[in-house]
mmCIF file of C-alpha atoms and ligand atoms in Angstrom:
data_model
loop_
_atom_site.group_PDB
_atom_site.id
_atom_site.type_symbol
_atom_site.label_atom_id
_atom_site.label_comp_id
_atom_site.label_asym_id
_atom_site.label_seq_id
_atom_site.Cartn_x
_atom_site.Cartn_y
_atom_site.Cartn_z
ATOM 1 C CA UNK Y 1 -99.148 2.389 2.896
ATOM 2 C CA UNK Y 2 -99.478 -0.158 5.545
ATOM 3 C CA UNK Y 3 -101.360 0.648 8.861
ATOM 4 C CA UNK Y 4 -99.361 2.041 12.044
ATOM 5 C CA UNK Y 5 -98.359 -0.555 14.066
ATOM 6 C CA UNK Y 6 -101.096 -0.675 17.208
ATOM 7 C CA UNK Y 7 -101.960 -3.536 19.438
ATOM 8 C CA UNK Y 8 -102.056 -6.378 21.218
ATOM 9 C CA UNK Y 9 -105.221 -7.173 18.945
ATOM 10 C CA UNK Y 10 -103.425 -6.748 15.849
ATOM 11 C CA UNK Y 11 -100.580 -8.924 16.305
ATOM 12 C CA UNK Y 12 -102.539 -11.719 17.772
ATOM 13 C CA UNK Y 13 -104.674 -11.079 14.655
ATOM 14 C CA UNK Y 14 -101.587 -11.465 12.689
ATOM 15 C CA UNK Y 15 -100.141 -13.929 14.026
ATOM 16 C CA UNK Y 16 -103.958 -16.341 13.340
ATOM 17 C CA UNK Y 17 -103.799 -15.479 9.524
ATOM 18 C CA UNK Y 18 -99.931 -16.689 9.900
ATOM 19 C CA UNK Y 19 -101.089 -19.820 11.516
ATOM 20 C CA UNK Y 20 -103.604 -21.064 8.746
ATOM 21 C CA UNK Y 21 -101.539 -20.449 5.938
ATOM 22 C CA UNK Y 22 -98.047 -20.546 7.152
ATOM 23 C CA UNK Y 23 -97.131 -22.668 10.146
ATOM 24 C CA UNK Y 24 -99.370 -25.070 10.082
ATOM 25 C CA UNK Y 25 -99.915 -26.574 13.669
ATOM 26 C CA UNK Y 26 -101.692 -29.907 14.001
ATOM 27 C CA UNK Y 27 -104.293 -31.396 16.009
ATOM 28 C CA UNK Y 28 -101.749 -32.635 18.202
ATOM 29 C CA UNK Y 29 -100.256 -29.571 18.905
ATOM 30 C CA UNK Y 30 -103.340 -27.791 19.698
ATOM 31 C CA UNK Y 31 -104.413 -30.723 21.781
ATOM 32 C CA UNK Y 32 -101.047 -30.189 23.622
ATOM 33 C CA UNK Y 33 -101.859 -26.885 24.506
ATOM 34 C CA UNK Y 34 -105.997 -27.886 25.427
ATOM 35 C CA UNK Y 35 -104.858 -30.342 27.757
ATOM 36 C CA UNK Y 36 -102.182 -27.806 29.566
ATOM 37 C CA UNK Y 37 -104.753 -25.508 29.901
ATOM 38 C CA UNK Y 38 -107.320 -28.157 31.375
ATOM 39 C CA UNK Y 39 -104.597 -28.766 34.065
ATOM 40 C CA UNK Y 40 -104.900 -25.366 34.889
ATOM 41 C CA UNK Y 41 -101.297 -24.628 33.790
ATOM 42 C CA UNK Y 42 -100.407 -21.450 32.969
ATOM 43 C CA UNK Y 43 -100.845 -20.216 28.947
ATOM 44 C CA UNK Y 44 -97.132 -19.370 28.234
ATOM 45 C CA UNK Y 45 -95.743 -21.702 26.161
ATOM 46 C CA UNK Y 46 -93.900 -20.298 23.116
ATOM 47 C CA UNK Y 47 -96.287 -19.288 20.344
ATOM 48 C CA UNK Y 48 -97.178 -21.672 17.276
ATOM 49 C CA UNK Y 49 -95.128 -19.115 14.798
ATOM 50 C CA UNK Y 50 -92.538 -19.378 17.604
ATOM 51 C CA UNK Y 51 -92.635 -22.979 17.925
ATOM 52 C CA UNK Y 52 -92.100 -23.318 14.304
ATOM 53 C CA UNK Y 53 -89.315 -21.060 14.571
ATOM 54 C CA UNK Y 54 -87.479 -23.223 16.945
ATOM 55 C CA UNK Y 55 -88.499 -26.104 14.304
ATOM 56 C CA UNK Y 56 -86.765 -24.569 11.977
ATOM 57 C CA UNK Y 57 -83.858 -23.164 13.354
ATOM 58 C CA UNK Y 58 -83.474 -27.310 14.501
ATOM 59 C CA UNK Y 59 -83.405 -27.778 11.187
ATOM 60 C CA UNK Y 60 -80.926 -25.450 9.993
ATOM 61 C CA UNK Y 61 -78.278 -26.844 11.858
ATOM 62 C CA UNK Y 62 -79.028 -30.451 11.559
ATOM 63 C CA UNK Y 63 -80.100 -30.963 15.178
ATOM 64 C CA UNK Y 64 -79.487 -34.572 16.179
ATOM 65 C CA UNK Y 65 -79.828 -33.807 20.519
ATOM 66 C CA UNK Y 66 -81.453 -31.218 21.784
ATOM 67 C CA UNK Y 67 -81.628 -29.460 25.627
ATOM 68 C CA UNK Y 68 -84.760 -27.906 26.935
ATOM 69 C CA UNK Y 69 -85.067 -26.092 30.174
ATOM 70 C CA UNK Y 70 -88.670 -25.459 30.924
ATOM 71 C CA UNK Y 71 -90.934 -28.005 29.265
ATOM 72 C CA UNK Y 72 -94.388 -26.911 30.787
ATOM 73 C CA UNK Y 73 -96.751 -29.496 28.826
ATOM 74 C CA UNK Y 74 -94.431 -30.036 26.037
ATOM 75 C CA UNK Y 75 -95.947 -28.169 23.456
ATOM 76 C CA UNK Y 76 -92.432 -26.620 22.518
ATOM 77 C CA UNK Y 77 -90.694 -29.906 22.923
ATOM 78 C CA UNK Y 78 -92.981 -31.687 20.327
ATOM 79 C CA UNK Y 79 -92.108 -28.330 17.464
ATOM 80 C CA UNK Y 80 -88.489 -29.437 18.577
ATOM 81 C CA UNK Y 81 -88.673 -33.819 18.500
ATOM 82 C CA UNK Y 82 -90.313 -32.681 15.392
ATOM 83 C CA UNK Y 83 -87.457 -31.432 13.463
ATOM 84 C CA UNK Y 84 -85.077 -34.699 14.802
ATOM 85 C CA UNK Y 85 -83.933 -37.300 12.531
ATOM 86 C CA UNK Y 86 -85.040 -40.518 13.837
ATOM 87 C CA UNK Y 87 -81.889 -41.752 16.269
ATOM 88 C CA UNK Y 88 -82.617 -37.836 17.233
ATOM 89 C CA UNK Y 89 -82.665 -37.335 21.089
ATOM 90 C CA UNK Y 90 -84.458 -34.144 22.889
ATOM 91 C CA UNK Y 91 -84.079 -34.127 26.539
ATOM 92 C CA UNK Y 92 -86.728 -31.385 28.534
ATOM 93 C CA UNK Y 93 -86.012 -30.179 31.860
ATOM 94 C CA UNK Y 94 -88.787 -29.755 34.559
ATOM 95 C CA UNK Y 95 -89.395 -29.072 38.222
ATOM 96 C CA UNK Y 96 -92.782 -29.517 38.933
ATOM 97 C CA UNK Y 97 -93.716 -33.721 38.128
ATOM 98 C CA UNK Y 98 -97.232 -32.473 37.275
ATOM 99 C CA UNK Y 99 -96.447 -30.607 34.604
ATOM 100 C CA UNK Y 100 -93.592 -33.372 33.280
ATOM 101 C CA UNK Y 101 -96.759 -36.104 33.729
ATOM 102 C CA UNK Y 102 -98.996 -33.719 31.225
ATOM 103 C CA UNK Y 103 -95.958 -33.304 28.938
ATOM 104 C CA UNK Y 104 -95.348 -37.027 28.826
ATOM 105 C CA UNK Y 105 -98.866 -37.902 27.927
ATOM 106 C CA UNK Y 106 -98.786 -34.803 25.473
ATOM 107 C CA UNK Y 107 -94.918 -36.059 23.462
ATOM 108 C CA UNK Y 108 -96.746 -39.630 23.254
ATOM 109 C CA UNK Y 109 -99.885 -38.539 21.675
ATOM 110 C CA UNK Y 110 -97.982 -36.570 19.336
ATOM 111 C CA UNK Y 111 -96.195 -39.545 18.554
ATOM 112 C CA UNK Y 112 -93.193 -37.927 19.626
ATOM 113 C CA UNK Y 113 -92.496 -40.081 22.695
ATOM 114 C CA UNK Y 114 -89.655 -42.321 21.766
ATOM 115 C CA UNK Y 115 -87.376 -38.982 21.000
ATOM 116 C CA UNK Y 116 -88.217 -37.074 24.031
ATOM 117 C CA UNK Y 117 -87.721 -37.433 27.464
ATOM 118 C CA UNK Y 118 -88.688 -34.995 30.237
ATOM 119 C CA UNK Y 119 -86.737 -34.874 33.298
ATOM 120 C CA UNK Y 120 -88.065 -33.706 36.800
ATOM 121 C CA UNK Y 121 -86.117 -31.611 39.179
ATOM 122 C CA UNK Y 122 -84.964 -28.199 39.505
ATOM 123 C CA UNK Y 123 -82.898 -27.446 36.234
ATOM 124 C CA UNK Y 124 -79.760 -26.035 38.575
ATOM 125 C CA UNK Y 125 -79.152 -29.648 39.508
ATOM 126 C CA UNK Y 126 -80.234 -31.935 36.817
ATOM 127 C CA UNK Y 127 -77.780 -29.437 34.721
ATOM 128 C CA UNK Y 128 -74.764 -29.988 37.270
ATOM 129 C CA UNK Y 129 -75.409 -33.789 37.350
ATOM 130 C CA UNK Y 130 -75.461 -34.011 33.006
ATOM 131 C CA UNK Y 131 -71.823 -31.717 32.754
ATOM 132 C CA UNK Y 132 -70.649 -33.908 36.272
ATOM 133 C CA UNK Y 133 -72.055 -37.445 34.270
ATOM 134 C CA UNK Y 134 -70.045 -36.282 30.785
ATOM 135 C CA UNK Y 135 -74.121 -36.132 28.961
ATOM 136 C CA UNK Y 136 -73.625 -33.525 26.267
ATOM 137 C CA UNK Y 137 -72.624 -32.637 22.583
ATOM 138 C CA UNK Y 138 -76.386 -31.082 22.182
ATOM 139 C CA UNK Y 139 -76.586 -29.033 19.303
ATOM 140 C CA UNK Y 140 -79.015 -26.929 20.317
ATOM 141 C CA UNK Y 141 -80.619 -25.525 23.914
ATOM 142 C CA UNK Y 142 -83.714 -23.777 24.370
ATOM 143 C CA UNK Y 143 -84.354 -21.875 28.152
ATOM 144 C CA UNK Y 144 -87.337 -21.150 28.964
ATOM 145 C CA UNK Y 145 -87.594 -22.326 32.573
ATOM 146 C CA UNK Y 146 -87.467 -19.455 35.534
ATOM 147 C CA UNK Y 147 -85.658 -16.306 34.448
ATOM 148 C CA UNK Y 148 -83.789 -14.851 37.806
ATOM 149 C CA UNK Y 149 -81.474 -17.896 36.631
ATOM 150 C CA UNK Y 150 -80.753 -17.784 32.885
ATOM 151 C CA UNK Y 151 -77.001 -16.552 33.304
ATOM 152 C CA UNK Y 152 -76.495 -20.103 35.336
ATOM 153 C CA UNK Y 153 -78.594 -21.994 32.878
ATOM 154 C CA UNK Y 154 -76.712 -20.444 30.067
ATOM 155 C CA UNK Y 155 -73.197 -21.206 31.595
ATOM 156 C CA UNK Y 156 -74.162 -24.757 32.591
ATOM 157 C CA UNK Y 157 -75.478 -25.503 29.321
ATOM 158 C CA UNK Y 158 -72.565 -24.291 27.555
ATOM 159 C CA UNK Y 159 -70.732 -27.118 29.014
ATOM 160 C CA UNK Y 160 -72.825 -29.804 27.545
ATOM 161 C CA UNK Y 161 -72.799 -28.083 23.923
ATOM 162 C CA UNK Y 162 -70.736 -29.387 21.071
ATOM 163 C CA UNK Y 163 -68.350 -26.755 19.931
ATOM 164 C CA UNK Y 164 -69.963 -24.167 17.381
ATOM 165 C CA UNK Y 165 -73.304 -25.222 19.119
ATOM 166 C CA UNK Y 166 -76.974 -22.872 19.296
ATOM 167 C CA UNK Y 167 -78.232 -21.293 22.301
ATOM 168 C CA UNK Y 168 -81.903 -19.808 21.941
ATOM 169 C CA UNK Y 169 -83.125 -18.241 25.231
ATOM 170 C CA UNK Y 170 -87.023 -17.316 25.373
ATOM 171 C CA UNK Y 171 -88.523 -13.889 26.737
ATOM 172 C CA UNK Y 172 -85.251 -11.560 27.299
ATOM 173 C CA UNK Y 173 -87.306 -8.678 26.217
ATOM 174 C CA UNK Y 174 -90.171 -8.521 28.316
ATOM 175 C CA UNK Y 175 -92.906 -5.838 27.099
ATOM 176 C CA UNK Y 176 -89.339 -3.294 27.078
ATOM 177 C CA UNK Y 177 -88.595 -4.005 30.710
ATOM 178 C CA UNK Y 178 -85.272 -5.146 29.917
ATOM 179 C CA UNK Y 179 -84.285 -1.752 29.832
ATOM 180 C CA UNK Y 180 -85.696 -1.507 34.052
ATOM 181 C CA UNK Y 181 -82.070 -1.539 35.557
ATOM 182 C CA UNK Y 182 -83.264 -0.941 39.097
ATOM 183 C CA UNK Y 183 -83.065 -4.679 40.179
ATOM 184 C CA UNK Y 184 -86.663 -4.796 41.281
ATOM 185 C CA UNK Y 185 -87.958 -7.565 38.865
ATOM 186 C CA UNK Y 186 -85.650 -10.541 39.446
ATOM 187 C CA UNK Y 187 -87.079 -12.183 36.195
ATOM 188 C CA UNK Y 188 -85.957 -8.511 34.360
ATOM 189 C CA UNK Y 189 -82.390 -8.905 36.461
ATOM 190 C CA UNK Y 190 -81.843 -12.126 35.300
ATOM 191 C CA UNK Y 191 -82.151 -11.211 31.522
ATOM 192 C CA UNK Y 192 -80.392 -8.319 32.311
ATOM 193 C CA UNK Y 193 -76.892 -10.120 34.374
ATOM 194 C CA UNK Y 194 -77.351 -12.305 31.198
ATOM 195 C CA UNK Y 195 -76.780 -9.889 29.036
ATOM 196 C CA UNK Y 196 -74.025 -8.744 31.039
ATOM 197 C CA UNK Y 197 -72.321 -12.050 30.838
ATOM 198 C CA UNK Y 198 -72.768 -12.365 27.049
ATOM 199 C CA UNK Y 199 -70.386 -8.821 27.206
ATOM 200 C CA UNK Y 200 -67.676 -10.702 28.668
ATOM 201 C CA UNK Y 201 -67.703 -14.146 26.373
ATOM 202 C CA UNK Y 202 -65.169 -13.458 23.104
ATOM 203 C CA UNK Y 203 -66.301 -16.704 22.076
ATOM 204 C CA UNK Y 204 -69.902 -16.131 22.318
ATOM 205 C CA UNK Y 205 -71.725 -14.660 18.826
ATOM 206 C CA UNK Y 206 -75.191 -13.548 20.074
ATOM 207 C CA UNK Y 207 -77.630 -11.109 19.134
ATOM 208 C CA UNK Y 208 -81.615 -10.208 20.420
ATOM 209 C CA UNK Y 209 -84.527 -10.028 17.742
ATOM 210 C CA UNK Y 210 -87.542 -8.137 19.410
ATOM 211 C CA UNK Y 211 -90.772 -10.157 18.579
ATOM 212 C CA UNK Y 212 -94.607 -9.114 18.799
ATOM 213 C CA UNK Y 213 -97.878 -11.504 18.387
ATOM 214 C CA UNK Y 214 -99.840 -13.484 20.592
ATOM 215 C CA UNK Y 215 -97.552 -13.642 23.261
ATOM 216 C CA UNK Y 216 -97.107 -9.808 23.360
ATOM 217 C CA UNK Y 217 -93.597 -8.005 22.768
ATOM 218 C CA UNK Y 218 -91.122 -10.221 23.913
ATOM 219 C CA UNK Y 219 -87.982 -11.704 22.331
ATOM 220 C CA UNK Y 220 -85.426 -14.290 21.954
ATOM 221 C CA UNK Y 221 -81.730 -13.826 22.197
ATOM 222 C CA UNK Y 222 -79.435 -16.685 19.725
ATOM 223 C CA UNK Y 223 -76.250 -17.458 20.372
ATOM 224 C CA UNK Y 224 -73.582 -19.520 18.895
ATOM 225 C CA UNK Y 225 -70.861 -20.779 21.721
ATOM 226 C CA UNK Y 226 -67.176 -21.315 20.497
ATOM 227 C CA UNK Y 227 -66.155 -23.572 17.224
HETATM 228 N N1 SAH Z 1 -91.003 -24.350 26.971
HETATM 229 C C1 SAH Z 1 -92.426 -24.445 27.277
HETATM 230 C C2 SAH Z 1 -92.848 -23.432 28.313
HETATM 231 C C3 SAH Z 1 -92.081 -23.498 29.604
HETATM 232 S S1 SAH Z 1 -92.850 -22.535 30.883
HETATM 233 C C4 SAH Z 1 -93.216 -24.221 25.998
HETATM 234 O O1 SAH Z 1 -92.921 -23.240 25.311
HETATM 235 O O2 SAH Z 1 -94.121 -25.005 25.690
HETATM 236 C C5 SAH Z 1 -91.622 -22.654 32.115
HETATM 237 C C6 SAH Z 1 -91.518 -24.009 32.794
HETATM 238 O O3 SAH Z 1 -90.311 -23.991 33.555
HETATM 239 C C7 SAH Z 1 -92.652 -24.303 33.776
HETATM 240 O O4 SAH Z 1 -93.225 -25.553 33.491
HETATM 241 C C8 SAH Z 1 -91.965 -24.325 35.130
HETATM 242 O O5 SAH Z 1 -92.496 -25.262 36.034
HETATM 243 C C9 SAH Z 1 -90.546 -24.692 34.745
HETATM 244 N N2 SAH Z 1 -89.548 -24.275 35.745
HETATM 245 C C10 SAH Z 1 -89.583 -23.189 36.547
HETATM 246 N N3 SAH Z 1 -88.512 -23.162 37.340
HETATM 247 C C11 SAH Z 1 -87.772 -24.243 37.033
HETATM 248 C C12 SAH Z 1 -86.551 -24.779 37.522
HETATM 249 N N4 SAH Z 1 -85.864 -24.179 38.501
HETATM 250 N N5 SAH Z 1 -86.096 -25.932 36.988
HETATM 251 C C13 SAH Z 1 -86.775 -26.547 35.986
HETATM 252 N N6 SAH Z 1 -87.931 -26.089 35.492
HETATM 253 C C14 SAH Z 1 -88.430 -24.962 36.006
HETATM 254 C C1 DHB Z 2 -93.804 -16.416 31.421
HETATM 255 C C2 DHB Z 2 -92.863 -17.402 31.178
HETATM 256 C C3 DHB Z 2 -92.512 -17.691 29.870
HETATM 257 O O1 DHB Z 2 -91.585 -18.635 29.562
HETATM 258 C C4 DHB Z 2 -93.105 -17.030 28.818
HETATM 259 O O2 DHB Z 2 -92.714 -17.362 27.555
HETATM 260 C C5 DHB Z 2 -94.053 -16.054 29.055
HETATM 261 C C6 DHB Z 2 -94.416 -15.754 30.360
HETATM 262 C C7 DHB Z 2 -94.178 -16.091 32.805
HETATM 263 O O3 DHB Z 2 -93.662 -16.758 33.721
HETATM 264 O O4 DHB Z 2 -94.984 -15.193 32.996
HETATM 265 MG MG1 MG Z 3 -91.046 -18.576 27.493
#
């Protein structure tokens, strides 16, 4: 029999002996995250089993542009420009130009640089200026930027997907307190008016998988939009 499931402890254990063996991140990856942390960032980018994830879903469908909404220090933009073919483009979306500067100097010591570009403002607009400019036909969009505003960022990236495109949107679970309908988290109500708006889309196939490890209990909800 395997042990109950417990803690916090456990699944960041897990998650280590996963790293060594399993995913695999590199120097540059964990210098990515050092030098985030040495700008006194905050420590929430995705985790490396999660990162890989994203690498590999990227890879599953032949991802040739990618959209990211959130890029902190760009540790989940380099697991993404890593899964590109070479004429691949991935295009990261940031507000704050200190964090963009720290990604920058992160994608071009990963050697990542000429397939990524981070661009600062707040994601509302720099989304509304790509759909108004005709920039799209990404295959794939991560958001992971605030969370009161993933229905919008969900919406407005739908516009610049190619048809039969991949949605991934990070932390929609949020230790349970998705389930908190009272409206007093806005981060919570965002997930939750998201999910309300993935009700009404018939040509929207999404679905939630629940995830433990470093990063706590959390989750990601997938989606594929039209085709
Ligand atoms: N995807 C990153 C983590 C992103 S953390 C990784 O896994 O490595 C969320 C980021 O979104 C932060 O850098 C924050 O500054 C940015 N952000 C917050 N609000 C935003 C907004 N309105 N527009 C664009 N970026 C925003
Ligand atoms: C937070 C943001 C994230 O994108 C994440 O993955 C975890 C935590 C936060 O703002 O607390
Ligand atoms: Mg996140």
């Amino acid at each position: 029999m395997s042990p109950e499931p417990k803690s916090q402890e456990q699944w960041s254990a897990v998650d280590e002996y996963v790293n060594g063996l399993v995913v695999r991140p590199d120097a540059a990856l964990d210098q990515a995250l050092a030098s985030t942390a040495a700008a006194g960032m905050p420590a929430i980018a995705v985790s490396a089993a999660q990162g890989k994830l994203l690498h590999l879903y990227a890879r599953m469908i032949g991802a040739r542009r990618i959209l990211e909404v959130g890029t902190l220090g760009g540790y989940s933009t380099i697991w993404m420009a890593r899964a590109l073919p070479a004429d691949g483009r991935i295009i990261s979306l940031e507000i704050d130009p200190r964090h963009a500067e720290v990604a920058r100097t992160n994608l071009s010591r990963a050697g990542v640089d000429h397939l990524a570009e981070v661009r600062i403002g707040p994601a509302l607009e720099s989304l509304t200026k790509m759909a108004a400019e005709g920039e799209g036909r990404f295959d794939l969009v991560f958001i992971d930027a605030d969370k009161a505003n993933i229905p919008e960022y969900f919406t407005l990236s739908s516009k610049l997907l190619r048809p039969g495109g991949v949605i991934i949107v990070d932390n929609v679970v949020r230790n349970g307190g998705v389930l908190d309908g009272s409206g007093k988290d806005p981060n919570v109500a965002g997930v939750r008016r998201f999910n309300d708006l993935l009700a009404t889309l018939p040509d929207v196939s999404a679905t939630t998988v629940q995830t433990v490890g470093s990063k706590g209990y959390d989750g990601f909800t997938l989606a594929i939009v039209g085709g």
